[in-house]
Amino acid sequence: MRAPRPNRYRDAWAGELDADRAGQEARVSGWVHRRRDHGGLIFIDVRDRTGILQLVFHPESAPEVHAEAHKLRSEDVITVTGQVRRRAPENVNPNLATGEIELGVAALEILADAETPPFQIDDDGAGGEVNEELRLRHRPLDLRRASMQEALVLRHWIVRAMRGVLEDRNFLEVETPYLTRSTPEGARDFLVPARTGGGRGGLFYALPQSPQLFKQLLMIGGLERYYQIARCFRDEDSRADRLPEFTQLDIEMGFVEEDDVIELMEAVMTAVFATVDFPVPPAPWPQMTHAEAMSRFGSDRPDTRFGLELHDLGGAVAQTEFKVFAGTIASGGVVRGINAGARELPRSELDALTDYVKRYGAKGLVWAFVEGVGGDPSWRSPVAKFLSTAEIAAVNERLGASVGDVLFIVADTAEVAAASLGALRLELSRRFSLVPEGVHDVRWIVRFPMFHYSPDEDRWDAEHHPFTAPATASGEPAGVADLDDAATLLSRSYDLVLDGNEIGGGSIRNHRLDVQRRVFELIGISDDEAEARFGFLLDALRYGAPPHGGIAMGLDRIVALLADRDNIREVIAFPKATSGGDPLTGAPAPVDAGQLRELGIKLA
């Protein structure tokens, strides 16, 4: 960091003093990190954002200062002046950036006393041993931890790298509104009651789930290259990689196709990975279709760093008399399996894995230990007696089985088989540490379905969002004439996946009014409803829109992955808790009755 402007508090950063300043006077400020009293000498570690510096208080050279140092406790705020001195060789601390030096204190000023913190601040761990609710309630104290400061510094450098690439490519950073209209984007909106606008009560703003429509309007407005570090809000349940309030790098480009957006993001993320020295294969990164990802890995965000790929076994058991398999195939379902490799699992673990796949909708899990292959195939399995030798041999062949391997099979609908086996391979990877250390994979998933059918509501819904441009089954851009069969349509969308985590996604958008109206029609939005909810977009499309597309990258998730944190709350300064509440401020909280009357709201 650049040296601070000298003032009465400091002329140097505590963590950046070095042996080049030995023999010179320095003035530093910060928090008392640790205190050690060695009889006559008192050692204090002082901490600022840059790191830690050891202070030494001598009773002989500065008795009044030494006496004052006896009062210091952890987290007191101090400023000190003294001489930078080299430590004796045997006292050098190689684990500290300032470990070659210390500051012999000649003057001390206590700027603020600190009460005993509710948890230990000088613990350099990631905070997992402290109750998270307590950490969030006292977040300013938690932010003093080295692990939190490192994460937020890393976040800063990642954002800086992103901005650098985009500004070099003539992108403009443009802000979009926080108070807008509710639009369907896949989650519940956070609603904000409006005091003005045609009478009190009944009118609401919505906080944006994303800047989707506004960035399209910027393209129609001729800005052509837009980006924003955007705050987004979705009223949905929290989990380790998702919070109701989050941040994304939001990008939109005019006159582009899929490859243009993909090339840009590869440049942006290459700069990010280089900034934090995160080892990934060089771009261009491989592309995998959604259909292939689901077929091989049971997931649209596949972790491809280990095997255990899914295989279709329908042909191997097509004529079986085993009712579970035969009934599933007859009803249009699938029989799929994975080879988990040579490992011995007790019955209790097999039962636990069976329960695990049931969470994903599977009715059960067939397991089999391979005891013979080739001319004498055999299994140790509860279902072995129901399958012929030829069927066991065929399954072994399709799964590449060897003696000692354990096989897992699910018979169900294609969706359930993919979801349950996809989850099972990840669980096996965790249990048996199958991911090679230090290996990372980044790839694009492309050609998603345009729509998915919701049987409960008997309608089609947009897989991505309804502003995504459709494509034909061959991948070509679709016109109105191609939109008659929703089941066969693909979308011009793309997701970027890092180590099995979706870190960003986007699409080419509808720039033709007739195509946009037809998409609305297919998902059950009438012309009148479309005009009421999206009239501002449809009106803009009437006046000539360029082909355009973009992407949104999940900043919180990217930082958490690159910082090797299991939870995105560890890389956000002031996150919400799992409950969605804020232990620091007490939000959400009741408001004054007068405020509700002013808004025309009566609580039920």
Coordinates of C-alpha atoms in Angstrom, one line a residue:
M1 CA 0.0 0.0 0.0
R2 CA 1.1 3.6 -0.6
A3 CA 2.5 5.1 2.6
P4 CA -0.1 7.1 4.6
R5 CA 0.0 10.9 4.7
P6 CA 1.8 11.6 7.9
N7 CA -0.4 13.1 10.7
R8 CA -0.5 12.9 14.5
Y9 CA -1.6 9.2 14.3
R10 CA 0.7 7.6 11.8
D11 CA 3.4 8.0 9.2
A12 CA 3.7 4.3 8.4
W13 CA 1.5 1.2 8.2
A14 CA 2.2 -1.2 11.0
G15 CA 2.3 -4.3 8.7
E16 CA 4.6 -2.7 6.1
L17 CA 7.5 -1.5 8.2
D18 CA 10.7 -3.4 7.4
A19 CA 14.4 -3.5 8.1
D20 CA 15.1 -0.7 5.6
R21 CA 13.6 1.6 8.3
A22 CA 15.9 0.3 11.1
G23 CA 17.4 3.1 13.1
Q24 CA 14.6 5.5 12.0
E25 CA 11.7 6.8 14.0
A26 CA 8.2 5.7 13.0
R27 CA 4.7 6.4 14.2
V28 CA 1.9 3.8 13.8
S29 CA -1.6 3.3 15.0
G30 CA -4.0 0.4 15.4
W31 CA -5.6 -2.1 17.8
V32 CA -3.8 -4.1 20.5
H33 CA -3.7 -7.6 19.1
R34 CA -1.8 -9.4 21.8
R35 CA -0.1 -8.4 25.0
R36 CA 2.8 -10.3 26.7
D37 CA 4.4 -9.2 29.9
H38 CA 7.9 -10.6 30.4
G39 CA 8.6 -9.2 33.8
G40 CA 10.4 -6.0 33.0
L41 CA 9.7 -5.9 29.2
I42 CA 6.2 -5.6 27.9
F43 CA 5.5 -6.8 24.3
I44 CA 2.5 -5.6 22.5
D45 CA 1.4 -6.7 19.0
V46 CA -0.3 -3.8 17.3
R47 CA -2.6 -4.5 14.3
D48 CA -3.9 -2.4 11.5
R49 CA -5.3 -3.4 8.1
T50 CA -1.8 -4.2 6.7
G51 CA -0.7 -6.6 9.4
I52 CA 1.0 -6.8 12.8
L53 CA 4.0 -5.1 14.3
Q54 CA 5.7 -6.0 17.6
L55 CA 6.1 -3.1 20.1
V56 CA 8.6 -3.2 22.9
F57 CA 8.1 -1.1 26.1
H58 CA 11.3 -0.8 28.2
P59 CA 11.0 0.2 31.9
E60 CA 14.5 1.9 31.8
S61 CA 14.3 3.9 28.6
A62 CA 10.7 5.2 29.0
P63 CA 9.4 4.4 32.5
E64 CA 6.2 6.5 32.2
V65 CA 5.3 4.9 28.9
H66 CA 6.1 1.5 30.3
A67 CA 3.7 2.2 33.2
E68 CA 1.0 3.3 30.8
A69 CA 1.5 0.1 28.8
H70 CA 0.4 -1.9 31.8
K71 CA -3.1 -0.6 31.3
L72 CA -3.4 -1.9 27.7
R73 CA -5.8 -4.7 27.0
S74 CA -6.8 -6.5 23.8
E75 CA -8.6 -4.3 21.2
D76 CA -7.6 -1.0 22.9
V77 CA -6.9 1.6 20.1
I78 CA -3.5 3.2 20.4
T79 CA -0.9 5.3 18.6
V80 CA 2.8 4.9 19.3
T81 CA 6.1 6.5 18.3
G82 CA 9.5 4.9 18.6
Q83 CA 12.6 3.7 16.8
V84 CA 12.5 0.8 14.4
R85 CA 15.0 -1.8 15.5
R86 CA 16.3 -5.1 14.0
R87 CA 15.5 -8.1 16.2
A88 CA 18.3 -10.4 17.3
P89 CA 18.7 -13.3 14.8
E90 CA 17.3 -15.8 17.3
N91 CA 14.2 -13.6 17.9
V92 CA 13.2 -13.2 14.2
N93 CA 9.7 -14.4 13.5
P94 CA 9.6 -15.9 10.0
N95 CA 5.8 -16.2 10.1
L96 CA 5.4 -12.4 10.3
A97 CA 6.0 -10.0 7.5
T98 CA 7.5 -7.6 10.0
G99 CA 9.2 -10.4 11.9
E100 CA 12.7 -9.0 11.4
I101 CA 12.0 -5.8 13.3
E102 CA 10.3 -4.3 16.3
L103 CA 9.4 -0.8 17.5
G104 CA 11.0 0.4 20.7
V105 CA 8.2 2.7 22.0
A106 CA 9.1 6.1 23.3
A107 CA 5.5 7.6 23.3
L108 CA 2.1 6.1 23.7
E109 CA -1.4 7.5 23.4
I110 CA -4.4 5.4 24.2
L111 CA -7.1 6.6 21.8
A112 CA -9.9 4.4 23.0
D113 CA -10.4 1.7 25.6
A114 CA -12.1 -1.6 24.6
E115 CA -14.3 -3.8 26.7
T116 CA -13.6 -7.5 26.6
P117 CA -14.8 -8.8 23.2
P118 CA -17.5 -11.5 23.1
F119 CA -15.2 -13.7 21.2
Q120 CA -11.5 -13.9 20.6
I121 CA -10.2 -11.5 17.9
D122 CA -6.6 -12.6 17.7
D123 CA -7.5 -16.1 16.6
D124 CA -6.3 -16.3 13.0
G125 CA -8.8 -19.0 12.0
A126 CA -11.8 -18.5 9.7
G127 CA -14.1 -18.1 12.7
G128 CA -15.8 -21.5 12.4
E129 CA -15.3 -22.2 16.1
V130 CA -17.4 -19.1 17.1
N131 CA -21.2 -19.2 16.8
E132 CA -22.1 -17.5 13.5
E133 CA -25.1 -15.6 15.0
L134 CA -22.7 -14.1 17.6
R135 CA -20.2 -13.2 14.9
L136 CA -22.9 -11.5 12.8
R137 CA -24.4 -9.6 15.8
H138 CA -20.9 -8.2 16.5
R139 CA -19.8 -7.9 12.8
P140 CA -17.5 -4.9 13.3
L141 CA -15.5 -7.0 15.7
D142 CA -15.6 -10.0 13.4
L143 CA -14.3 -7.8 10.5
R144 CA -11.1 -7.3 12.6
R145 CA -10.2 -10.9 12.1
A146 CA -7.4 -11.6 9.7
S147 CA -9.5 -14.1 7.7
M148 CA -12.3 -11.6 7.2
Q149 CA -10.0 -8.8 6.1
E150 CA -8.1 -11.1 3.7
A151 CA -11.4 -12.1 2.1
L152 CA -12.6 -8.5 1.6
V153 CA -9.2 -7.5 0.3
L154 CA -9.4 -10.4 -2.2
R155 CA -12.9 -9.3 -3.2
H156 CA -11.6 -5.8 -3.9
W157 CA -8.8 -7.1 -6.1
I158 CA -11.3 -9.4 -8.0
V159 CA -13.6 -6.5 -8.7
R160 CA -10.7 -4.3 -9.8
A161 CA -9.5 -7.0 -12.2
M162 CA -13.0 -7.3 -13.7
R163 CA -13.3 -3.5 -14.1
G164 CA -9.9 -3.3 -15.7
V165 CA -10.7 -5.7 -18.5
L166 CA -14.1 -4.1 -19.2
E167 CA -12.8 -0.6 -19.2
D168 CA -10.0 -1.6 -21.6
R169 CA -12.8 -2.9 -23.9
N170 CA -14.8 0.4 -23.9
F171 CA -17.5 -0.7 -21.5
L172 CA -19.4 1.9 -19.6
E173 CA -20.4 1.5 -16.0
V174 CA -24.1 2.5 -15.7
E175 CA -26.3 2.4 -12.6
T176 CA -29.9 1.0 -12.9
P177 CA -32.8 1.6 -10.5
Y178 CA -33.4 -0.2 -7.2
L179 CA -37.0 0.8 -7.0
T180 CA -38.8 -0.7 -10.0
R181 CA -41.7 -2.9 -11.0
S182 CA -42.3 -6.5 -10.1
T183 CA -41.4 -8.8 -13.0
P184 CA -41.2 -12.6 -13.1
E185 CA -37.6 -13.7 -12.8
G186 CA -37.9 -17.0 -10.9
A187 CA -38.1 -15.9 -7.3
R188 CA -40.3 -13.9 -5.0
D189 CA -39.8 -10.1 -5.1
F190 CA -39.0 -7.9 -2.1
L191 CA -41.8 -5.4 -2.2
V192 CA -41.5 -1.7 -1.1
P193 CA -44.8 0.1 -0.4
A194 CA -45.1 3.4 -2.2
R195 CA -46.4 6.5 -0.3
T196 CA -47.0 8.4 -3.6
G197 CA -48.4 7.6 -7.0
G198 CA -52.1 7.8 -7.4
G199 CA -53.4 7.5 -3.8
R200 CA -52.3 5.9 -0.6
G201 CA -52.1 2.2 -0.3
G202 CA -52.1 -0.6 -2.9
L203 CA -49.0 0.5 -4.9
F204 CA -45.7 -1.1 -4.5
Y205 CA -42.2 -1.0 -5.9
A206 CA -40.1 -4.1 -6.2
L207 CA -36.4 -4.4 -5.5
P208 CA -34.7 -5.8 -8.6
Q209 CA -33.9 -9.5 -8.8
S210 CA -31.5 -8.4 -11.4
P211 CA -31.1 -5.4 -13.8
Q212 CA -32.3 -7.6 -16.7
L213 CA -34.8 -5.4 -18.4
F214 CA -32.9 -2.2 -17.8
K215 CA -29.7 -3.5 -19.3
Q216 CA -31.7 -4.5 -22.4
L217 CA -33.1 -1.0 -22.5
L218 CA -29.6 0.4 -22.4
M219 CA -28.8 -1.7 -25.5
I220 CA -31.9 -0.4 -27.2
G221 CA -30.8 3.1 -26.1
G222 CA -27.5 2.7 -28.1
L223 CA -25.0 2.3 -25.1
E224 CA -23.8 -1.0 -26.7
R225 CA -21.3 -1.9 -23.9
Y226 CA -22.6 -1.8 -20.4
Y227 CA -21.5 -3.2 -17.0
Q228 CA -22.4 -2.8 -13.4
I229 CA -21.4 -4.2 -10.0
A230 CA -25.1 -4.7 -9.3
R231 CA -27.0 -5.4 -6.0
C232 CA -29.8 -7.9 -6.5
F233 CA -32.6 -9.0 -4.2
R234 CA -34.6 -12.3 -4.2
D235 CA -37.0 -13.3 -1.4
E236 CA -35.9 -16.9 -1.2
D237 CA -34.4 -19.2 1.4
S238 CA -30.7 -18.8 2.3
R239 CA -28.1 -21.5 1.9
A240 CA -24.3 -21.6 1.9
D241 CA -24.0 -20.2 -1.7
R242 CA -27.2 -18.1 -1.8
L243 CA -28.5 -15.1 0.2
P244 CA -31.6 -12.9 -0.4
E245 CA -29.3 -9.9 -1.0
F246 CA -26.3 -10.5 -3.3
T247 CA -24.0 -8.9 -5.8
Q248 CA -23.2 -9.7 -9.4
L249 CA -21.1 -8.4 -12.2
D250 CA -23.8 -7.5 -14.7
I251 CA -22.9 -7.1 -18.4
E252 CA -24.8 -6.5 -21.7
M253 CA -23.5 -6.0 -25.2
G254 CA -25.1 -4.9 -28.5
F255 CA -24.6 -6.5 -31.9
V256 CA -23.2 -9.8 -30.5
E257 CA -23.7 -13.5 -30.7
E258 CA -22.9 -16.2 -28.1
D259 CA -19.2 -16.5 -28.9
D260 CA -18.7 -12.8 -28.4
V261 CA -20.0 -12.9 -24.8
I262 CA -18.1 -16.1 -24.1
E263 CA -14.8 -14.6 -25.3
L264 CA -15.3 -11.5 -23.3
M265 CA -16.0 -13.4 -20.1
E266 CA -13.0 -15.7 -20.7
A267 CA -10.8 -12.5 -20.8
V268 CA -12.4 -11.1 -17.6
M269 CA -12.1 -14.4 -15.6
T270 CA -8.6 -15.1 -16.9
A271 CA -7.6 -11.7 -15.4
V272 CA -9.4 -12.6 -12.1
F273 CA -7.7 -16.0 -11.9
A274 CA -4.3 -14.5 -12.6
T275 CA -4.9 -11.7 -10.0
V276 CA -5.4 -14.3 -7.2
D277 CA -3.0 -16.9 -8.6
F278 CA -5.8 -19.5 -9.0
P279 CA -4.6 -22.3 -11.3
V280 CA -7.1 -23.1 -14.0
P281 CA -6.5 -24.4 -17.6
P282 CA -6.0 -21.5 -20.1
A283 CA -8.9 -20.2 -22.1
P284 CA -10.7 -20.9 -24.4
W285 CA -12.5 -23.3 -22.0
P286 CA -14.4 -26.3 -23.2
Q287 CA -18.1 -26.2 -24.0
M288 CA -20.5 -28.9 -23.1
T289 CA -24.2 -29.0 -24.1
H290 CA -26.8 -29.2 -21.4
A291 CA -28.0 -32.6 -22.7
E292 CA -24.4 -34.0 -22.4
A293 CA -24.0 -32.6 -18.9
M294 CA -27.2 -34.2 -17.7
S295 CA -26.5 -37.5 -19.4
R296 CA -22.9 -37.9 -18.2
F297 CA -23.0 -36.1 -14.8
G298 CA -26.7 -35.7 -13.8
S299 CA -26.2 -32.0 -13.4
D300 CA -26.2 -28.8 -15.4
R301 CA -23.2 -27.6 -13.4
P302 CA -21.1 -30.7 -13.5
D303 CA -17.9 -31.3 -11.5
T304 CA -15.8 -33.1 -14.1
R305 CA -12.6 -33.4 -12.1
F306 CA -13.4 -37.0 -11.2
G307 CA -15.1 -40.0 -12.9
L308 CA -18.2 -41.8 -11.7
E309 CA -20.1 -40.8 -14.8
L310 CA -23.7 -41.9 -15.4
H311 CA -24.4 -44.5 -18.0
D312 CA -27.7 -45.6 -19.5
L313 CA -28.4 -49.3 -18.8
G314 CA -31.8 -49.5 -20.6
G315 CA -30.4 -51.6 -23.5
A316 CA -28.7 -54.0 -21.1
V317 CA -31.9 -54.8 -19.2
A318 CA -34.4 -54.1 -22.0
Q319 CA -35.8 -57.7 -21.8
T320 CA -35.4 -58.2 -18.1
E321 CA -38.1 -59.9 -16.0
F322 CA -37.0 -57.9 -12.9
K323 CA -40.2 -55.9 -12.3
V324 CA -38.5 -52.8 -11.0
F325 CA -36.5 -52.3 -14.1
A326 CA -39.1 -53.7 -16.5
G327 CA -41.9 -51.5 -15.1
T328 CA -39.8 -48.4 -15.2
I329 CA -38.9 -48.9 -18.9
A330 CA -42.4 -49.8 -19.8
S331 CA -43.7 -46.5 -18.3
G332 CA -41.2 -44.4 -20.3
G333 CA -38.6 -44.2 -17.5
V334 CA -34.9 -45.0 -17.6
V335 CA -32.4 -47.3 -15.8
R336 CA -29.1 -45.6 -15.2
G337 CA -26.0 -46.4 -13.1
I338 CA -22.5 -45.4 -12.0
N339 CA -19.4 -47.5 -11.2
A340 CA -18.1 -46.2 -7.9
G341 CA -14.9 -48.2 -8.2
A342 CA -13.3 -50.8 -6.0
R343 CA -14.3 -50.1 -2.4
E344 CA -16.0 -52.1 0.4
L345 CA -19.0 -50.5 2.0
P346 CA -20.9 -51.9 5.1
R347 CA -24.6 -52.4 4.9
S348 CA -25.2 -49.3 7.1
E349 CA -23.4 -47.1 4.6
L350 CA -25.3 -48.6 1.7
D351 CA -28.6 -48.0 3.5
A352 CA -27.5 -44.4 4.2
L353 CA -26.7 -43.8 0.5
T354 CA -30.2 -45.2 -0.3
D355 CA -31.8 -42.7 2.0
Y356 CA -29.6 -40.0 0.4
V357 CA -30.9 -40.6 -3.1
K358 CA -34.4 -40.6 -1.9
R359 CA -34.0 -36.9 -1.0
Y360 CA -33.8 -36.3 -4.7
G361 CA -36.9 -38.2 -5.6
A362 CA -35.6 -41.7 -6.2
K363 CA -37.7 -44.6 -5.0
G364 CA -34.7 -46.6 -4.1
L365 CA -31.1 -47.5 -5.0
V366 CA -29.8 -50.8 -6.4
W367 CA -26.3 -51.7 -5.3
A368 CA -24.1 -54.5 -6.4
F369 CA -20.5 -55.6 -5.6
V370 CA -18.9 -57.2 -8.7
E371 CA -17.5 -60.7 -7.8
G372 CA -17.0 -62.0 -11.3
V373 CA -16.8 -60.6 -14.9
G374 CA -16.2 -62.1 -18.3
G375 CA -17.4 -65.6 -18.8
D376 CA -18.6 -66.0 -15.2
P377 CA -20.2 -62.7 -14.2
S378 CA -21.7 -62.5 -10.7
W379 CA -22.8 -59.9 -8.2
R380 CA -23.2 -59.7 -4.4
S381 CA -26.5 -57.8 -4.4
P382 CA -30.1 -58.2 -3.2
V383 CA -31.3 -58.0 -6.9
A384 CA -28.7 -60.5 -8.4
K385 CA -31.2 -63.4 -8.2
F386 CA -33.7 -61.4 -10.4
L387 CA -31.3 -60.8 -13.2
S388 CA -29.9 -63.2 -15.8
T389 CA -26.2 -63.9 -16.2
A390 CA -26.4 -62.2 -19.6
E391 CA -28.0 -59.1 -18.1
I392 CA -25.4 -58.9 -15.3
A393 CA -22.7 -59.2 -17.9
A394 CA -24.2 -56.5 -20.1
V395 CA -24.5 -54.1 -17.1
N396 CA -20.9 -54.9 -16.2
E397 CA -19.8 -54.1 -19.7
R398 CA -21.6 -50.8 -19.9
L399 CA -20.2 -49.6 -16.5
G400 CA -16.7 -50.9 -17.2
A401 CA -16.8 -53.0 -14.1
S402 CA -14.0 -55.0 -12.6
V403 CA -14.0 -57.4 -9.7
G404 CA -14.3 -55.5 -6.5
D405 CA -16.2 -52.5 -8.0
V406 CA -19.4 -51.4 -6.4
L407 CA -22.2 -50.4 -8.8
F408 CA -25.2 -48.1 -8.1
I409 CA -28.3 -48.1 -10.2
V410 CA -31.5 -46.0 -10.2
A411 CA -34.7 -46.9 -12.1
D412 CA -37.0 -43.9 -12.4
T413 CA -37.9 -41.0 -14.7
A414 CA -35.0 -39.4 -16.6
E415 CA -35.2 -36.3 -14.4
V416 CA -35.1 -38.2 -11.1
A417 CA -32.4 -40.6 -12.2
A418 CA -30.2 -37.8 -13.3
A419 CA -30.8 -35.7 -10.1
S420 CA -30.3 -38.6 -7.7
L421 CA -27.3 -40.2 -9.4
G422 CA -25.7 -36.8 -10.0
A423 CA -26.1 -36.0 -6.2
L424 CA -24.8 -39.5 -5.4
R425 CA -21.6 -39.1 -7.4
L426 CA -20.9 -35.8 -5.5
E427 CA -21.5 -37.5 -2.2
L428 CA -19.2 -40.4 -3.0
S429 CA -16.6 -37.8 -4.1
R430 CA -16.8 -36.1 -0.7
R431 CA -16.7 -39.4 1.2
F432 CA -13.7 -40.9 -0.7
S433 CA -11.8 -37.6 -1.5
L434 CA -11.9 -38.3 -5.3
V435 CA -11.1 -34.8 -6.4
P436 CA -7.3 -34.5 -7.1
E437 CA -5.8 -31.8 -4.9
G438 CA -5.0 -28.5 -6.7
V439 CA -6.9 -29.5 -9.8
H440 CA -9.6 -27.1 -11.1
D441 CA -11.9 -27.2 -14.1
V442 CA -13.8 -24.4 -15.7
R443 CA -16.2 -24.9 -18.6
W444 CA -19.3 -23.6 -20.4
I445 CA -22.6 -25.3 -20.4
V446 CA -24.6 -24.3 -23.5
R447 CA -27.8 -25.1 -25.4
F448 CA -30.2 -25.4 -22.5
P449 CA -33.8 -26.2 -23.1
M450 CA -35.8 -23.1 -23.8
F451 CA -38.8 -24.2 -21.6
H452 CA -39.7 -26.7 -19.0
Y453 CA -43.1 -28.1 -18.4
S454 CA -44.8 -27.6 -15.0
P455 CA -47.4 -30.5 -14.7
D456 CA -48.9 -29.1 -11.5
E457 CA -49.9 -25.9 -13.4
D458 CA -50.2 -27.5 -16.8
R459 CA -48.1 -24.9 -18.5
W460 CA -44.6 -24.2 -20.0
D461 CA -42.2 -22.0 -18.0
A462 CA -39.0 -20.3 -19.3
E463 CA -35.9 -22.3 -18.2
H464 CA -33.7 -19.2 -18.0
H465 CA -36.0 -16.2 -18.2
P466 CA -38.7 -15.1 -20.8
F467 CA -36.4 -12.6 -22.5
T468 CA -33.9 -15.2 -23.7
A469 CA -33.8 -15.8 -27.4
P470 CA -34.9 -19.2 -28.6
A471 CA -33.1 -21.6 -30.9
T472 CA -34.2 -24.5 -32.9
A473 CA -33.2 -28.1 -32.0
S474 CA -30.2 -27.7 -34.3
G475 CA -29.0 -24.6 -32.4
E476 CA -29.9 -22.0 -35.1
P477 CA -31.7 -18.8 -34.0
A478 CA -35.5 -19.4 -34.0
G479 CA -38.0 -17.1 -35.6
V480 CA -41.8 -17.0 -35.0
A481 CA -42.4 -19.8 -37.4
D482 CA -40.1 -22.1 -35.4
L483 CA -41.9 -21.6 -32.0
D484 CA -44.8 -23.9 -32.4
D485 CA -43.4 -26.9 -30.5
A486 CA -42.1 -25.6 -27.1
A487 CA -40.7 -29.1 -26.1
T488 CA -38.1 -29.1 -28.9
L489 CA -36.8 -25.5 -28.5
L490 CA -33.4 -24.7 -27.1
S491 CA -32.3 -21.4 -25.7
R492 CA -29.4 -19.3 -26.7
S493 CA -28.0 -19.3 -23.2
Y494 CA -24.8 -20.3 -21.5
D495 CA -23.5 -20.9 -18.0
L496 CA -19.9 -20.8 -16.7
V497 CA -19.1 -23.6 -14.2
L498 CA -16.1 -23.7 -11.9
D499 CA -15.4 -27.0 -10.1
G500 CA -19.1 -28.0 -10.2
N501 CA -20.4 -24.5 -9.2
E502 CA -22.3 -22.2 -11.5
I503 CA -20.5 -18.9 -11.2
G504 CA -22.3 -17.0 -14.0
G505 CA -24.9 -17.3 -16.7
G506 CA -26.5 -15.3 -19.5
S507 CA -28.0 -15.4 -22.9
I508 CA -28.7 -13.8 -26.2
R509 CA -31.9 -11.8 -25.8
N510 CA -35.0 -11.4 -27.9
H511 CA -34.6 -8.3 -30.0
R512 CA -37.6 -8.9 -32.2
L513 CA -41.0 -7.8 -30.9
D514 CA -42.9 -10.7 -32.7
V515 CA -40.6 -13.3 -31.1
Q516 CA -40.9 -11.8 -27.7
R517 CA -44.7 -11.7 -27.9
R518 CA -44.8 -15.4 -29.0
V519 CA -42.5 -16.4 -26.1
F520 CA -44.9 -14.7 -23.7
E521 CA -47.8 -16.5 -25.3
L522 CA -46.1 -19.9 -24.9
I523 CA -45.7 -19.4 -21.1
G524 CA -49.3 -18.2 -20.7
I525 CA -48.8 -14.4 -20.6
S526 CA -51.6 -12.8 -22.6
D527 CA -51.1 -9.7 -24.8
D528 CA -53.0 -7.6 -22.2
E529 CA -50.9 -8.9 -19.3
A530 CA -47.7 -8.5 -21.3
E531 CA -48.6 -4.8 -22.0
A532 CA -49.4 -4.2 -18.4
R533 CA -46.3 -5.8 -17.0
F534 CA -43.7 -5.2 -19.7
G535 CA -45.2 -2.5 -21.8
F536 CA -42.1 -0.3 -21.4
L537 CA -39.9 -3.1 -22.9
L538 CA -42.3 -3.9 -25.7
D539 CA -42.6 -0.3 -26.6
A540 CA -38.9 0.1 -26.8
L541 CA -38.7 -3.0 -29.1
R542 CA -41.0 -1.3 -31.5
Y543 CA -38.4 1.3 -32.3
G544 CA -35.5 -0.9 -33.5
A545 CA -33.5 -3.1 -31.1
P546 CA -30.0 -4.4 -31.9
P547 CA -29.2 -8.1 -31.5
H548 CA -27.9 -8.1 -27.9
G549 CA -26.9 -10.4 -25.1
G550 CA -25.1 -10.5 -21.8
I551 CA -24.2 -12.4 -18.7
A552 CA -24.3 -12.0 -14.9
M553 CA -21.4 -13.4 -12.8
G554 CA -22.1 -14.2 -9.1
L555 CA -19.5 -12.1 -7.4
D556 CA -20.1 -13.5 -3.9
R557 CA -19.8 -17.1 -5.1
I558 CA -16.7 -16.4 -7.1
V559 CA -14.9 -14.7 -4.2
A560 CA -15.9 -17.6 -1.9
L561 CA -14.5 -20.2 -4.3
L562 CA -11.3 -18.4 -4.9
A563 CA -10.8 -17.7 -1.1
D564 CA -11.6 -21.4 -0.4
R565 CA -14.5 -20.5 1.9
D566 CA -17.5 -22.8 2.3
N567 CA -20.0 -20.0 2.8
I568 CA -20.5 -16.8 0.9
R569 CA -21.2 -15.0 4.2
E570 CA -17.4 -15.3 4.9
V571 CA -16.7 -13.0 1.9
I572 CA -19.5 -10.4 2.5
A573 CA -18.9 -7.5 4.9
F574 CA -22.5 -7.4 6.3
P575 CA -24.4 -10.5 5.2
K576 CA -27.8 -11.7 6.3
A577 CA -28.1 -14.8 8.5
T578 CA -29.5 -18.1 7.3
S579 CA -32.9 -17.0 8.6
G580 CA -32.7 -14.0 6.3
G581 CA -32.5 -11.6 9.2
D582 CA -29.7 -9.3 10.2
P583 CA -28.5 -9.9 13.8
L584 CA -26.4 -6.7 13.6
T585 CA -29.2 -4.2 13.1
G586 CA -32.2 -6.4 14.0
A587 CA -33.8 -6.1 10.6
P588 CA -36.4 -6.9 9.6
A589 CA -38.2 -5.1 12.4
P590 CA -41.6 -3.5 13.1
V591 CA -42.2 0.1 12.0
D592 CA -44.1 2.9 13.7
A593 CA -47.9 2.8 13.3
G594 CA -47.8 6.3 11.9
Q595 CA -45.6 5.1 9.0
L596 CA -48.1 2.4 8.2
R597 CA -51.0 4.9 8.2
E598 CA -49.1 7.2 5.9
L599 CA -48.6 4.3 3.5
G600 CA -52.2 3.2 3.7
I601 CA -51.2 -0.2 5.1
K602 CA -53.1 -2.1 7.8
L603 CA -51.5 -5.3 9.2
A604 CA -53.7 -8.4 9.4

